[in-house]
Amino acid sequence: MTTGVGVIGATGLQGGELLRLLRDHPEFALRHVSRSADGPAVPIGDVHPHLGDGPWDGLPLGPADVRAAARDCAVVFLATPPEVSAALAPALLAEGVAVVVDLSPAFRLSRPAAHRRWYPRVPRAEPVPAVYGLPELHRAALPGARLIAVPGCLATAAILALLPLHGLLARLGLRLASITVDGKAGSTGAGASGGSAHALRAGTVAPYAPSGHRHAAEITEALTGQGLTTTDGGLRLGMSVFGVDLVRGVSVAVHASVDRPRASRRGIAVAEHYAEFYRAERFVRVREWRRGPVPLPDPKATTGSNHCDVAAFHDLEADRLVLVAALDNLVKGGAGQALQACNARFGLPEDLGLTAAPLYPA
Amino acid sequence: MTTGVGVIGATGLQGGELLRLLRDHPEFALRHVSRSADGPAVPIGDVHPHLGDGPWDGLPLGPADVRAAARDCAVVFLATPPEVSAALAPALLAEGVAVVVDLSPAFRLSRPAAHRRWYPRVPRAEPVPAVYGLPELHRAALPGARLIAVPGCLATAAILALLPLHGLLARLGLRLASITVDGKAGSTGAGASGGSAHALRAGTVAPYAPSGHRHAAEITEALTGQGLTTTDGGLRLGMSVFGVDLVRGVSVAVHASVDRPRASRRGIAVAEHYAEFYRAERFVRVREWRRGPVPLPDPKATTGSNHCDVAAFHDLEADRLVLVAALDNLVKGGAGQALQACNARFGLPEDLGLTAAPLYPA
Amino acid sequence: MTTGVGVIGATGLQGGELLRLLRDHPEFALRHVSRSADGPAVPIGDVHPHLGDGPWDGLPLGPADVRAAARDCAVVFLATPPEVSAALAPALLAEGVAVVVDLSPAFRLSRPAAHRRWYPRVPRAEPVPAVYGLPELHRAALPGARLIAVPGCLATAAILALLPLHGLLARLGLRLASITVDGKAGSTGAGASGGSAHALRAGTVAPYAPSGHRHAAEITEALTGQGLTTTDGGLRLGMSVFGVDLVRGVSVAVHASVDRPRASRRGIAVAEHYAEFYRAERFVRVREWRRGPVPLPDPKATTGSNHCDVAAFHDLEADRLVLVAALDNLVKGGAGQALQACNARFGLPEDLGLTAAPLYPA
Amino acid sequence: MTTGVGVIGATGLQGGELLRLLRDHPEFALRHVSRSADGPAVPIGDVHPHLGDGPWDGLPLGPADVRAAARDCAVVFLATPPEVSAALAPALLAEGVAVVVDLSPAFRLSRPAAHRRWYPRVPRAEPVPAVYGLPELHRAALPGARLIAVPGCLATAAILALLPLHGLLARLGLRLASITVDGKAGSTGAGASGGSAHALRAGTVAPYAPSGHRHAAEITEALTGQGLTTTDGGLRLGMSVFGVDLVRGVSVAVHASVDRPRASRRGIAVAEHYAEFYRAERFVRVREWRRGPVPLPDPKATTGSNHCDVAAFHDLEADRLVLVAALDNLVKGGAGQALQACNARFGLPEDLGLTAAPLYPA
């Protein structure tokens, strides 16, 4: 008794990754694939040179067809631009699709004002309240969800780096002054057609968002209510993102500036706190850093897997905590997380279809 | 009437870059080259596949020979490990060499306690006080210097990003809470033999120094006395460095967290302040950031040149200034800066032999 | 009733890939892991940063122990240097191990004279005749084999490109004048510690074997008896190999110069012949070339999978056939092929544990 | 008394490289820059992030203006698409420009039939006979030339690899059976906007021209009359080109299959013949191959310079000569060669403005 699923936007990089993961999923059966834009129907293999035979054989890859998708699928994944997702999600739900899993940012920010500010060109109706699909944070809200907003890749890394911080600060007796997220991102984040030509992108450290990255709003909203506040009473968080010469993968360094009150307890191991916090999580690996050829966390050690690797360091010199998180933006930062959240939605083991080890070195 | 110069440690990457630059220098004539370690004498072309004929023809590349170097050269560049430099510099000066320009960190930290702490394995005599060879900062001290300590590549970028900050804060009416330097570094920083194999280093974002990078001490010392202090009275500066898939080049993002006192003046353009500050500097280019395929500063736009590109951004959301600096670690972050400082030492135009435009894209 | 298997040489890149693949194999149970050299016992995760929990938990990773391996395993994979394999294989077989699967070249060349010529430093006893473990060629000989010599990565690609050629030439009425194999190889081929530093290897097209590559002998021997001969009566085959900026993957272009006898039939589609020839092969994909961003075959479209992609082109201008083959050198060119051959050895479906789709783009 | 020169098509990669090289040229004074297409006038620095101040300051970068170019310039470089060059060259010459140096393929093939076949979309008038601007081959024809067709990058490498072959075969007593050129090309060959996105191009070995590359016709025409023929009486030459993960640079391997007549003299060193042949050439370096981290020739050792590195190997096993040539496609394979030819045109030293050593490693 498998569940029929569809992928709209199957020609992009996240769409291709969804196909790769769904190919081997034991409970979800692919019944619909389509493009986000108009265009001639083409075989999957023409678009995704790695994909040979698969459950997509015989499925026409033509323009999005809401009615057909709704007829054949209980779940539809949207790997579409946000303005397309904003239109398709309500339509699919209205047609009776049980669950829409949207990989775009169309429904990530729950507060309408925040959404309007950061996505002014993405007007959205709110067909149903969306659940922010980070299972490590919103696991309880996923069963029964009808609309799941899959988090951004940098946001996923930053949030998973930050979740244990509140408890750690309490144990250390430290107060948080400010947070700066310094992200490094691979070129797949820009999509198959949106990125720079190789000649211009290879060998860069390109400050494409020195400030004002949209994921900062996602991170802030996700952390609101988790107890973490800066000394100004809110959650003062800056974010800068750099494009580096990397295909898959993002890394974030969260620099948390702390104030030392009277009786700070320096002796508590930050690494140990993080390890305890994530002990039960299947996909978050707390890494021990080692000097040598392979200091961790590094996105290179997560390629192709749904892992997010995390480490925490206490910089006593500078009264600073450094939290580093790395993941594959097409898996834990995209298609993999979408599948994990969808597994949770249906009460399945979260790692169903997601057990592959990373490919290393690649 | 050219000046005889020598290069000890000519087999390494910085050594090779010195040869490339000295090849076309109109005032400095290469009269000595040698290795830092023992080993058979070999032709330059066997070690540096790019270098064909040049002023090194006929110069034997054998083990370091202090006496020969002193006989033939007024200036000796040391592209040697710090423990070798610590031994060679006094010996060369004692033999009568007029100027030693050391590219290692052996003499960068002037305070003995700081040196002992960060370089415990580099005992050093202090033959003469070293001048920290960042011309943009210590131009006045260079003429007549006998020992020049060439700054580290990340330190050069961070200091040039930070030098205008004190004045900017004053104009904006802001107080500095903390500084975090997030550095991204290419593989040439590890030397020709010291780095990871390509298979392990390609595609990484490797946190090789999440905290405690030695250049933090350099930066702090260089800025001491420049007016810049954090609200705790000292200069609270943390540093994290990542290895990325890049051959030449480093980029630093300096995240400066600021406190807003009563009457902050937000209207002043940070970019304009930086442009004014560096107007007269030949090698510091203040870049305007542009959304698009080539956001700047990016080390890719400095490759092979002695430029340090800098930009400043005001993140009003997070009460943060973001300063980004990028350079080629083998030129402005090494051999080029050594030559610039040496030019200044002899009262020559600082850009003599250093006028090449960057190679782009490369 | 699973079969116990061991991996000796588990710290290298091929060893790590064997662990990754064996982790999910339903019939082979990992019971032994060890290093090829001496050294302290370490956890797998210290050596392979991508591998977390797995069937290796609790298995000590110490020096190779023939007796322990023989006690616990019916199959031992050797991911060791050829001189180590040459010593271990007879010892393991003597201790009663049923099958030794050697990834080194120690037993690839069956003719003793050829072996001595190409591997003069690898003296070998021949405990039992080795089967050259290319299932597409020697499938029939694998069941019951006690010693399997896993082909080299470039050899695998070249042989699979060449196997259909004899039949094609017959259909086209062409005679073969000469074969030139031009190979392009990634850095994982050199191992985790054997390769060049990133700074020297990035961006190269390095002619590391302009002629005389050892795999040429492998290819020639494998094709002997397959009907393919050049007009000189033997099999005139030259090979040149270049290192390129690639982590995983090799590509070979086989340039087959042909002579046109009286009645050549030009109309027969070479692509069609190749497609027919490999129709029943699970892992060989005959690709259609397409102008555009993704011309195939390209190792990039095989990463992480056991596929070898092949295409054939008829260059009518130059009386030449061009055969291109691409694969992942750690999978179909190494650990994956070893597993495929071992599956065949035990009468299991060849793709058991090898069904993963390629990771793309990566 | 400098000569006024202009660059049309200054926004592309070859155009930018011309600007970089002309910036420091002592005899040619830049007086005109323009785009090949319409579009708003922009500062050079907006298009070429590496270029700061230069002789272009004050020159408006607007649409091509034949009349203005002719008024101000004796020489105009065309870094434009072939159909644009085909139209502009006659117009510029008619307006009185003394020399047009065209970097496109519009005038490379002198035989009209060959041109029509390979460039059917580039109808051309032939204002004056073009000189194929490879100084090493057509040095004598350059003085006085009015139209110079700058060779393609792969063609330059292949021709320079092949020029000494005729003499070598004569010395060795060998007959040439066939030539196969296997080229590996960097992404700058596709231009700033024409290439694939980084995510799709990184890590590829993409057979973008398995046969039928246009440069094959260029090579054949250039070699015609040089004595080199294959045993079929013509010049049987096949060519296959692969895109690799490289920004600048191309490498070609020329596999020359030879027939052994009765008395072949094997003892003659091919490397020596090549060294003698190119002894007097400033820009062709005959390299000795060395096993080790840096086998040569490699485009990496030519980056940013006007060198073409060449090596020749005799594969006695396979009766094959292997000629390898590597160069920077934007310098010796483009803008640098254009300048070298233009120097020769005016009787200037060919290396004027072209003396920079390669940048290595980069």
PDB file of N, CA and C in Angstrom, chain B residues 27-58:
ATOM      1  N   GLU B  27      65.337  47.810 -10.265  1.00  0.00           N
ATOM      2  CA  GLU B  27      66.384  48.289  -9.346  1.00  0.00           C
ATOM      3  C   GLU B  27      67.045  47.182  -8.541  1.00  0.00           C
ATOM      4  N   PHE B  28      66.346  46.093  -8.355  1.00  0.00           N
ATOM      5  CA  PHE B  28      66.921  45.017  -7.554  1.00  0.00           C
ATOM      6  C   PHE B  28      67.437  43.922  -8.488  1.00  0.00           C
ATOM      7  N   ALA B  29      68.682  43.592  -8.346  1.00  0.00           N
ATOM      8  CA  ALA B  29      69.282  42.576  -9.218  1.00  0.00           C
ATOM      9  C   ALA B  29      69.520  41.302  -8.415  1.00  0.00           C
ATOM     10  N   LEU B  30      68.941  40.215  -8.888  1.00  0.00           N
ATOM     11  CA  LEU B  30      69.072  38.951  -8.183  1.00  0.00           C
ATOM     12  C   LEU B  30      70.512  38.448  -8.265  1.00  0.00           C
ATOM     13  N   ARG B  31      71.136  38.212  -7.099  1.00  0.00           N
ATOM     14  CA  ARG B  31      72.528  37.737  -7.106  1.00  0.00           C
ATOM     15  C   ARG B  31      72.717  36.462  -6.299  1.00  0.00           C
ATOM     16  N   HIS B  32      71.657  36.030  -5.619  1.00  0.00           N
ATOM     17  CA  HIS B  32      71.794  34.830  -4.792  1.00  0.00           C
ATOM     18  C   HIS B  32      70.432  34.151  -4.662  1.00  0.00           C
ATOM     19  N   VAL B  33      70.425  32.855  -4.881  1.00  0.00           N
ATOM     20  CA  VAL B  33      69.224  32.058  -4.561  1.00  0.00           C
ATOM     21  C   VAL B  33      69.681  30.802  -3.855  1.00  0.00           C
ATOM     22  N   SER B  34      68.896  30.377  -2.886  1.00  0.00           N
ATOM     23  CA  SER B  34      69.237  29.113  -2.233  1.00  0.00           C
ATOM     24  C   SER B  34      68.005  28.527  -1.590  1.00  0.00           C
ATOM     25  N   ARG B  35      68.147  27.270  -1.196  1.00  0.00           N
ATOM     26  CA  ARG B  35      67.058  26.550  -0.540  1.00  0.00           C
ATOM     27  C   ARG B  35      67.102  26.856   0.947  1.00  0.00           C
ATOM     28  N   SER B  36      66.029  26.548   1.643  1.00  0.00           N
ATOM     29  CA  SER B  36      66.097  26.688   3.101  1.00  0.00           C
ATOM     30  C   SER B  36      66.674  25.431   3.733  1.00  0.00           C
ATOM     31  N   ALA B  37      66.500  24.308   3.074  1.00  0.00           N
ATOM     32  CA  ALA B  37      66.994  23.060   3.643  1.00  0.00           C
ATOM     33  C   ALA B  37      68.177  22.560   2.819  1.00  0.00           C
ATOM     34  N   ASP B  38      68.819  21.538   3.319  1.00  0.00           N
ATOM     35  CA  ASP B  38      69.878  20.904   2.546  1.00  0.00           C
ATOM     36  C   ASP B  38      69.280  20.193   1.339  1.00  0.00           C
ATOM     37  N   GLY B  39      70.104  19.796   0.473  1.00  0.00           N
ATOM     38  CA  GLY B  39      69.623  19.096  -0.711  1.00  0.00           C
ATOM     39  C   GLY B  39      70.522  19.453  -1.869  1.00  0.00           C
ATOM     40  N   PRO B  40      70.440  18.666  -2.931  1.00  0.00           N
ATOM     41  CA  PRO B  40      71.330  18.899  -4.064  1.00  0.00           C
ATOM     42  C   PRO B  40      70.973  20.206  -4.774  1.00  0.00           C
ATOM     43  N   ALA B  41      71.966  20.826  -5.373  1.00  0.00           N
ATOM     44  CA  ALA B  41      71.721  22.021  -6.172  1.00  0.00           C
ATOM     45  C   ALA B  41      70.975  21.634  -7.441  1.00  0.00           C
ATOM     46  N   VAL B  42      69.901  22.340  -7.724  1.00  0.00           N
ATOM     47  CA  VAL B  42      69.097  22.035  -8.911  1.00  0.00           C
ATOM     48  C   VAL B  42      68.827  23.325  -9.662  1.00  0.00           C
ATOM     49  N   PRO B  43      68.515  23.199 -10.969  1.00  0.00           N
ATOM     50  CA  PRO B  43      68.130  24.402 -11.704  1.00  0.00           C
ATOM     51  C   PRO B  43      66.762  24.912 -11.221  1.00  0.00           C
ATOM     52  N   ILE B  44      66.576  26.206 -11.264  1.00  0.00           N
ATOM     53  CA  ILE B  44      65.305  26.814 -10.870  1.00  0.00           C
ATOM     54  C   ILE B  44      64.138  26.190 -11.639  1.00  0.00           C
ATOM     55  N   GLY B  45      64.353  25.950 -12.912  1.00  0.00           N
ATOM     56  CA  GLY B  45      63.277  25.425 -13.741  1.00  0.00           C
ATOM     57  C   GLY B  45      62.790  24.049 -13.329  1.00  0.00           C
ATOM     58  N   ASP B  46      63.636  23.300 -12.615  1.00  0.00           N
ATOM     59  CA  ASP B  46      63.190  21.994 -12.135  1.00  0.00           C
ATOM     60  C   ASP B  46      62.195  22.117 -10.999  1.00  0.00           C
ATOM     61  N   VAL B  47      62.285  23.214 -10.283  1.00  0.00           N
ATOM     62  CA  VAL B  47      61.426  23.409  -9.118  1.00  0.00           C
ATOM     63  C   VAL B  47      60.206  24.230  -9.487  1.00  0.00           C
ATOM     64  N   HIS B  48      60.403  25.213 -10.340  1.00  0.00           N
ATOM     65  CA  HIS B  48      59.310  26.116 -10.707  1.00  0.00           C
ATOM     66  C   HIS B  48      59.047  25.973 -12.208  1.00  0.00           C
ATOM     67  N   PRO B  49      58.056  25.161 -12.554  1.00  0.00           N
ATOM     68  CA  PRO B  49      57.879  24.821 -13.971  1.00  0.00           C
ATOM     69  C   PRO B  49      57.479  26.004 -14.843  1.00  0.00           C
ATOM     70  N   HIS B  50      57.058  27.089 -14.226  1.00  0.00           N
ATOM     71  CA  HIS B  50      56.650  28.244 -15.028  1.00  0.00           C
ATOM     72  C   HIS B  50      57.832  29.121 -15.398  1.00  0.00           C
ATOM     73  N   LEU B  51      58.891  29.046 -14.617  1.00  0.00           N
ATOM     74  CA  LEU B  51      60.007  29.972 -14.802  1.00  0.00           C
ATOM     75  C   LEU B  51      60.995  29.433 -15.820  1.00  0.00           C
ATOM     76  N   GLY B  52      61.192  30.161 -16.878  1.00  0.00           N
ATOM     77  CA  GLY B  52      62.195  29.793 -17.865  1.00  0.00           C
ATOM     78  C   GLY B  52      63.469  30.554 -17.583  1.00  0.00           C
ATOM     79  N   ASP B  53      64.000  31.174 -18.603  1.00  0.00           N
ATOM     80  CA  ASP B  53      65.205  31.971 -18.422  1.00  0.00           C
ATOM     81  C   ASP B  53      64.898  33.149 -17.515  1.00  0.00           C
ATOM     82  N   GLY B  54      65.939  33.627 -16.839  1.00  0.00           N
ATOM     83  CA  GLY B  54      65.742  34.765 -15.958  1.00  0.00           C
ATOM     84  C   GLY B  54      67.046  35.124 -15.301  1.00  0.00           C
ATOM     85  N   PRO B  55      66.975  36.101 -14.410  1.00  0.00           N
ATOM     86  CA  PRO B  55      68.206  36.561 -13.776  1.00  0.00           C
ATOM     87  C   PRO B  55      68.842  35.488 -12.898  1.00  0.00           C
ATOM     88  N   TRP B  56      68.121  34.409 -12.686  1.00  0.00           N
ATOM     89  CA  TRP B  56      68.652  33.311 -11.876  1.00  0.00           C
ATOM     90  C   TRP B  56      69.557  32.390 -12.681  1.00  0.00           C
ATOM     91  N   ASP B  57      69.599  32.579 -13.990  1.00  0.00           N
ATOM     92  CA  ASP B  57      70.449  31.691 -14.793  1.00  0.00           C
ATOM     93  C   ASP B  57      71.894  31.791 -14.308  1.00  0.00           C
ATOM     94  N   GLY B  58      72.473  30.671 -14.046  1.00  0.00           N
ATOM     95  CA  GLY B  58      73.849  30.660 -13.577  1.00  0.00           C
ATOM     96  C   GLY B  58      73.986  30.751 -12.073  1.00  0.00           C
TER      97      GLY B  58
END
